[in-house]
Short mmCIF file of C-alpha atoms and ligand atoms in Angstrom, two decimals:
data_model
loop_
_atom_site.label_atom_id
_atom_site.label_comp_id
_atom_site.label_asym_id
_atom_site.label_seq_id
_atom_site.Cartn_x
_atom_site.Cartn_y
_atom_site.Cartn_z
CA MET A 7 125.25 92.64 32.13
CA SER A 8 127.55 95.42 33.41
CA ALA A 9 126.91 97.20 36.72
CA MET A 10 124.13 99.80 36.47
CA LEU A 11 126.16 102.74 37.82
CA GLU A 12 129.63 101.71 36.61
CA GLY A 13 132.06 104.57 37.31
CA LYS A 14 129.32 107.14 37.98
CA VAL A 15 129.97 109.70 40.72
CA ALA A 16 126.92 109.73 43.00
CA ILE A 17 125.95 111.98 45.90
CA ILE A 18 123.68 110.53 48.61
CA THR A 19 122.34 112.78 51.38
CA GLY A 20 120.96 111.40 54.62
CA ALA A 21 123.44 108.58 54.02
CA GLY A 22 123.94 107.84 57.71
CA SER A 23 120.72 105.90 58.27
CA GLY A 24 117.74 104.07 56.80
CA ILE A 25 117.03 104.57 53.11
CA GLY A 26 120.23 106.60 52.55
CA ARG A 27 122.44 103.83 53.95
CA ALA A 28 120.59 101.19 51.90
CA ALA A 29 121.09 103.33 48.79
CA ALA A 30 124.81 103.57 49.56
CA ARG A 31 125.00 99.75 49.68
CA VAL A 32 123.07 99.28 46.43
CA PHE A 33 125.03 102.04 44.63
CA ALA A 34 128.27 100.41 45.83
CA ARG A 35 127.13 97.05 44.44
CA GLU A 36 126.47 98.83 41.13
CA HIS A 37 130.02 100.27 41.10
CA ALA A 38 129.26 103.96 41.74
CA LYS A 39 131.86 106.24 43.34
CA LEU A 40 130.11 107.59 46.40
CA VAL A 41 129.95 110.97 48.09
CA LEU A 42 128.05 110.32 51.31
CA ALA A 43 126.58 113.25 53.25
CA ASP A 44 124.80 113.47 56.57
CA TRP A 45 124.65 116.04 59.37
CA ILE A 46 125.70 113.41 61.94
CA GLU A 47 129.27 112.14 61.59
CA GLU A 48 128.75 108.87 63.45
CA GLY A 49 126.09 107.43 61.11
CA GLY A 50 127.84 108.76 58.02
CA ASN A 51 131.17 107.21 58.97
CA GLU A 52 129.45 103.89 59.70
CA THR A 53 127.93 103.90 56.19
CA LEU A 54 131.37 104.77 54.81
CA ARG A 55 132.81 101.66 56.50
CA VAL A 56 129.96 99.52 55.16
CA VAL A 57 130.55 100.55 51.54
CA GLN A 58 134.33 100.38 51.83
CA ASP A 59 133.88 96.78 52.97
CA LEU A 60 132.06 96.30 49.65
CA ASN A 61 135.19 97.68 47.91
CA ALA A 62 133.48 100.91 46.88
CA GLU A 63 135.39 104.15 46.39
CA ALA A 64 133.68 106.53 48.81
CA VAL A 65 134.09 109.69 50.87
CA PHE A 66 131.96 111.16 53.64
CA ILE A 67 131.20 114.82 54.27
CA LYS A 68 129.36 116.23 57.28
CA ALA A 69 126.72 118.59 55.91
CA ASP A 70 123.39 120.01 57.01
CA VAL A 71 121.37 120.33 53.80
CA SER A 72 119.20 123.08 55.29
CA LYS A 73 122.28 125.33 55.00
CA TRP A 74 123.20 126.48 51.48
CA GLU A 75 126.94 126.57 52.18
CA ASP A 76 126.83 122.97 53.46
CA ALA A 77 124.85 121.76 50.44
CA LYS A 78 127.35 123.46 48.15
CA SER A 79 130.23 121.85 50.04
CA ILE A 80 128.88 118.38 49.15
CA VAL A 81 129.30 119.14 45.44
CA THR A 82 132.70 120.74 46.07
CA LYS A 83 133.76 117.55 47.85
CA ALA A 84 132.53 115.39 44.95
CA VAL A 85 134.46 117.47 42.40
CA ALA A 86 137.61 117.54 44.58
CA SER A 87 137.43 113.76 45.11
CA TYR A 88 136.29 112.46 41.73
CA GLY A 89 136.24 115.43 39.33
CA ARG A 90 132.50 115.52 38.64
CA VAL A 91 128.90 114.69 39.68
CA ASP A 92 126.87 112.28 37.55
CA CYS A 93 123.94 111.53 39.82
CA ALA A 94 122.49 112.53 43.16
CA PHE A 95 119.99 111.12 45.63
CA ASN A 96 118.64 114.02 47.70
CA ASN A 97 117.21 112.00 50.54
CA ALA A 98 117.95 113.70 53.88
CA GLY A 99 114.75 114.37 55.77
CA ILE A 100 113.10 114.70 59.16
CA GLU A 101 109.55 113.92 60.21
CA GLY A 102 109.16 116.78 62.74
CA ALA A 103 106.95 116.77 65.81
CA SER A 104 103.46 115.30 65.51
CA ALA A 105 100.80 118.04 65.44
CA THR A 106 97.71 118.88 63.40
CA THR A 107 97.68 122.00 61.22
CA HIS A 108 96.28 124.38 63.86
CA GLU A 109 98.52 122.92 66.58
CA CYS A 110 101.76 122.97 64.56
CA SER A 111 104.23 125.45 66.05
CA GLU A 112 106.05 128.00 63.92
CA GLU A 113 109.34 126.40 65.02
CA ASN A 114 108.27 122.89 63.96
CA TRP A 115 106.96 124.21 60.63
CA ASN A 116 110.16 126.14 59.85
CA LYS A 117 112.45 123.25 60.81
CA VAL A 118 110.67 120.66 58.66
CA ILE A 119 110.37 122.97 55.65
CA ALA A 120 114.05 123.98 56.01
CA VAL A 121 115.32 120.39 55.86
CA ASP A 122 112.73 118.54 53.77
CA LEU A 123 111.99 121.17 51.10
CA THR A 124 114.64 123.90 51.19
CA GLY A 125 117.32 121.25 51.80
CA VAL A 126 116.35 119.40 48.62
CA TRP A 127 116.32 122.67 46.65
CA HIS A 128 119.77 123.64 48.02
CA CYS A 129 121.21 120.30 46.90
CA MET A 130 119.55 120.44 43.49
CA LYS A 131 120.77 124.00 42.95
CA ALA A 132 124.40 123.05 43.67
CA GLU A 133 124.21 119.77 41.72
CA ILE A 134 122.52 121.28 38.65
CA GLU A 135 125.06 124.15 38.55
CA GLN A 136 127.83 121.54 38.45
CA MET A 137 126.07 119.28 35.91
CA LEU A 138 125.49 122.25 33.59
CA LYS A 139 129.18 123.15 33.87
CA GLN A 140 130.15 119.57 32.95
CA GLY A 141 127.76 119.62 29.98
CA HIS A 142 127.01 115.90 29.72
CA GLY A 143 123.69 115.64 31.58
CA GLY A 144 123.01 113.82 34.81
CA ALA A 145 120.32 112.22 36.95
CA ILE A 146 118.79 113.48 40.17
CA VAL A 147 116.38 111.58 42.41
CA ASN A 148 114.70 113.35 45.32
CA THR A 149 112.97 111.65 48.23
CA SER A 150 109.36 112.73 48.43
CA SER A 151 106.85 110.42 50.14
CA GLY A 152 103.36 108.96 49.99
CA ALA A 153 102.79 112.14 52.02
CA GLY A 154 103.93 114.02 48.92
CA LEU A 155 100.97 112.62 46.97
CA ALA A 156 98.17 112.62 49.57
CA GLY A 157 97.37 114.11 52.95
CA VAL A 158 98.39 112.43 56.21
CA ARG A 159 97.09 113.44 59.64
CA GLY A 160 99.35 115.12 62.18
CA MET A 161 102.25 116.21 59.98
CA PRO A 162 101.20 119.28 57.94
CA ALA A 163 104.71 120.68 57.42
CA TYR A 164 105.99 117.25 56.29
CA VAL A 165 103.05 116.80 53.88
CA ALA A 166 103.57 120.33 52.50
CA ALA A 167 107.33 119.82 52.14
CA LYS A 168 106.98 116.45 50.42
CA HIS A 169 104.32 117.80 48.00
CA GLY A 170 106.80 120.63 47.41
CA VAL A 171 109.54 118.13 46.57
CA ALA A 172 107.25 116.47 44.01
CA GLY A 173 106.56 119.89 42.46
CA LEU A 174 110.20 120.95 42.47
CA THR A 175 111.11 117.66 40.80
CA LYS A 176 108.68 118.34 37.95
CA ALA A 177 109.81 121.97 37.62
CA ALA A 178 113.48 121.01 37.28
CA ALA A 179 112.69 118.12 34.92
CA VAL A 180 110.97 120.58 32.59
CA GLU A 181 113.75 123.18 32.94
CA TYR A 182 116.79 120.96 32.35
CA GLY A 183 115.58 118.20 30.01
CA ARG A 184 117.28 119.96 27.10
CA GLU A 185 120.59 119.68 28.96
CA ARG A 186 119.92 115.93 29.48
CA ILE A 187 119.53 116.27 33.23
CA ARG A 188 116.76 113.92 34.34
CA VAL A 189 115.00 114.69 37.64
CA ASN A 190 112.70 112.22 39.38
CA ALA A 191 111.41 111.56 42.87
CA VAL A 192 110.64 108.44 44.84
CA CYS A 193 107.56 108.47 47.04
CA PRO A 194 108.16 105.73 49.61
CA GLY A 195 105.28 104.19 51.50
CA PRO A 196 105.93 102.99 55.06
CA ILE A 197 109.51 101.70 55.10
CA ARG A 198 111.19 99.95 58.02
CA THR A 199 113.81 102.54 59.10
CA PRO A 200 114.68 104.42 62.29
CA MET A 201 112.32 107.22 61.14
CA MET A 202 109.43 104.76 60.80
CA ALA A 203 110.24 103.26 64.20
CA ARG A 204 109.98 106.78 65.71
CA LEU A 205 106.65 107.37 63.95
CA LEU A 206 105.18 104.03 65.04
CA GLY A 207 106.20 104.62 68.64
CA GLU A 208 106.25 102.08 71.43
CA ARG A 209 103.01 100.12 70.80
CA PRO A 210 104.01 96.52 70.04
CA ASP A 211 101.26 95.91 67.44
CA ALA A 212 101.68 99.29 65.69
CA GLU A 213 103.66 97.86 62.78
CA GLN A 214 101.22 95.02 62.06
CA ARG A 215 98.23 97.37 62.25
CA PHE A 216 99.88 99.78 59.83
CA ALA A 217 101.02 97.02 57.47
CA ARG A 218 97.51 95.50 57.32
CA GLY A 219 96.33 98.76 55.68
CA GLY A 220 98.25 98.11 52.44
CA PRO A 221 97.76 95.55 49.61
CA LEU A 222 101.04 93.71 50.32
CA LYS A 223 100.28 93.56 54.08
CA ARG A 224 103.81 94.46 55.11
CA LEU A 225 106.12 97.44 55.52
CA GLY A 226 108.73 98.02 52.83
CA GLU A 227 112.46 97.56 53.32
CA ALA A 228 114.93 100.39 52.71
CA GLU A 229 116.62 98.28 49.99
CA GLU A 230 113.35 98.23 48.02
CA ILE A 231 113.53 102.03 47.73
CA ALA A 232 117.27 101.93 47.05
CA GLU A 233 116.83 99.54 44.09
CA THR A 234 114.36 101.95 42.45
CA VAL A 235 116.64 104.93 43.06
CA ALA A 236 119.65 103.16 41.55
CA TRP A 237 117.60 102.34 38.46
CA LEU A 238 116.32 105.92 38.15
CA CYS A 239 119.91 107.20 38.42
CA SER A 240 121.13 104.78 35.76
CA ASP A 241 121.07 105.08 31.98
CA ARG A 242 118.52 102.25 31.96
CA ALA A 243 115.93 104.88 32.97
CA SER A 244 117.04 107.20 30.15
CA TYR A 245 113.49 108.23 29.09
CA VAL A 246 112.14 108.71 32.64
CA THR A 247 112.01 112.27 33.98
CA GLY A 248 109.65 114.45 36.00
CA VAL A 249 108.06 111.51 37.83
CA PRO A 250 107.19 111.36 41.53
CA MET A 251 107.18 107.55 41.64
CA PRO A 252 105.33 105.68 44.42
CA VAL A 253 107.33 102.76 45.82
CA ASP A 254 104.83 101.84 48.45
CA GLY A 255 103.52 98.30 48.20
CA GLY A 256 100.34 99.65 46.60
CA PHE A 257 99.21 102.00 49.39
CA MET A 258 98.49 104.81 46.89
CA ALA A 259 96.55 102.46 44.60
CA GLN A 260 93.76 102.04 47.15
P1 NAP B 322 116.19 108.12 58.83
O1 NAP B 322 116.49 106.72 59.14
O2 NAP B 322 115.87 109.09 59.92
O3 NAP B 322 117.39 108.70 57.92
C1 NAP B 322 117.43 110.05 57.52
C2 NAP B 322 118.87 110.51 57.59
O4 NAP B 322 118.94 111.90 57.18
C3 NAP B 322 119.41 110.47 59.03
O5 NAP B 322 120.74 110.03 59.05
C4 NAP B 322 119.29 111.92 59.44
O6 NAP B 322 120.09 112.25 60.54
C5 NAP B 322 119.68 112.61 58.16
N1 NAP B 322 119.33 114.03 58.16
C6 NAP B 322 118.25 114.60 58.73
N2 NAP B 322 118.29 115.92 58.53
C7 NAP B 322 119.43 116.20 57.86
C8 NAP B 322 120.02 117.39 57.37
N3 NAP B 322 119.47 118.60 57.60
N4 NAP B 322 121.18 117.32 56.69
C9 NAP B 322 121.76 116.12 56.47
N5 NAP B 322 121.27 114.95 56.92
C10 NAP B 322 120.10 115.00 57.60
O7 NAP B 322 114.94 108.21 57.84
P2 NAP B 322 114.55 107.35 56.54
O8 NAP B 322 113.30 106.66 56.86
O9 NAP B 322 115.70 106.63 55.97
O10 NAP B 322 114.16 108.57 55.59
C11 NAP B 322 114.91 108.96 54.46
C12 NAP B 322 114.01 109.83 53.60
O11 NAP B 322 112.87 109.06 53.21
C13 NAP B 322 113.46 111.06 54.30
O12 NAP B 322 113.43 112.14 53.40
C14 NAP B 322 112.05 110.66 54.67
O13 NAP B 322 111.20 111.77 54.81
C15 NAP B 322 111.69 109.80 53.50
N6 NAP B 322 110.59 108.85 53.71
C16 NAP B 322 110.70 107.85 54.63
C17 NAP B 322 109.64 106.97 54.78
C18 NAP B 322 109.68 105.81 55.77
O14 NAP B 322 108.65 105.15 55.93
N7 NAP B 322 110.79 105.53 56.43
C19 NAP B 322 108.48 107.12 54.01
C20 NAP B 322 108.41 108.14 53.08
C21 NAP B 322 109.48 109.00 52.93
P3 NAP B 322 119.36 112.14 62.03
O15 NAP B 322 118.90 110.72 62.15
O16 NAP B 322 120.43 112.46 62.96
O17 NAP B 322 118.26 113.13 62.01
#
C-alpha cells in the first residue's frame, strides 16, 4: 500500500512540541512535504531536524497564529516552497491560566481566545483562500479538545475556544464541501505532552489519578492523535467532513 500522504503539501501549526511534533513525524513517514509553523523557533527547528532525519522535505516558519499576517505568511511559505497547499493541521494552542468563569481575567480570556479560536480561523482563512485558488480541493484538520465537546472546570476561555473550533469546523465543512475541501477536527482526551504536564502540575500521582477516570485507564500518546490526523488529511477519509472526532480513550463515552 502506498504512503497515505504521498507528495501532499501539509501545513502543521504548533509543530514545535507535543501533538504537533508527533504529527510532523507521522506525516513525514507518510511522505508529505511539510511546512512546520510555531511561534518559538527553538522547538520548531528541533522538529525540522527530526523530520529531516526521516528524509522528509520540510521547511520551518516562525509564526504566531493569533496574528493574521503571520498566519497568512505560513501559506505564502508553503506556496513559495512547494507551489501549493493540500492539507493543514491547525493545532497550535495554549491552555491559559487556571481560573473559574467569574475569576477569569479579561487578559487571560483574550489571550486564549486569540490563539485557540481566532488563530485557527486565521489559518483556515488563509488556507481555504489558497485551496480555492488551486481548485482541486483539500483537507483541513483543526485541534479542538474533549473540552470542545463538554465543560471542564477552571478553564472557561479554553472550553469556549475549543467549542468554537468544533463549530467553525462544521461551518467551513458545510461552506466548502462543493469545492471538495473537507474540514474536520480532532478532540483529544488527556494526551501526554508538555501541555498536559503543565496542567497536571507537580503532584506525583496526578497522572495515575487522571488516567483512572477513563475506560482505557491511561493517558493517550501524541502519536495516537497524529495517526488520526494523518488519516483525516488523506484521501482514505474522502467521505469524512464536518466531524469533531473524539480521540480520547473513551472519556467522552462515559
Ligand atoms: P504543547 O506541547 O504545548 O504544544 C503546543 C505548541 O503550540 C507549542 O509548541 C506552543 O508553543 C505552540 N503555540 C502556542 N501558541 C502558539 C501560537 N500563537 N502560534 C504558534 N504556535 C503556538 O501542547 P499539545 O498538548 O501538543 O497541544 C496541541 C494542541 O492540542 C493544542 O491546541 C491543545 O489545546 C490541544 N489539546 C491537547 C490536549 C492534551 O491533553 N495535551 C488535549 C486536548 C487538546 P509554546 O510551547 O511556546 O507555547
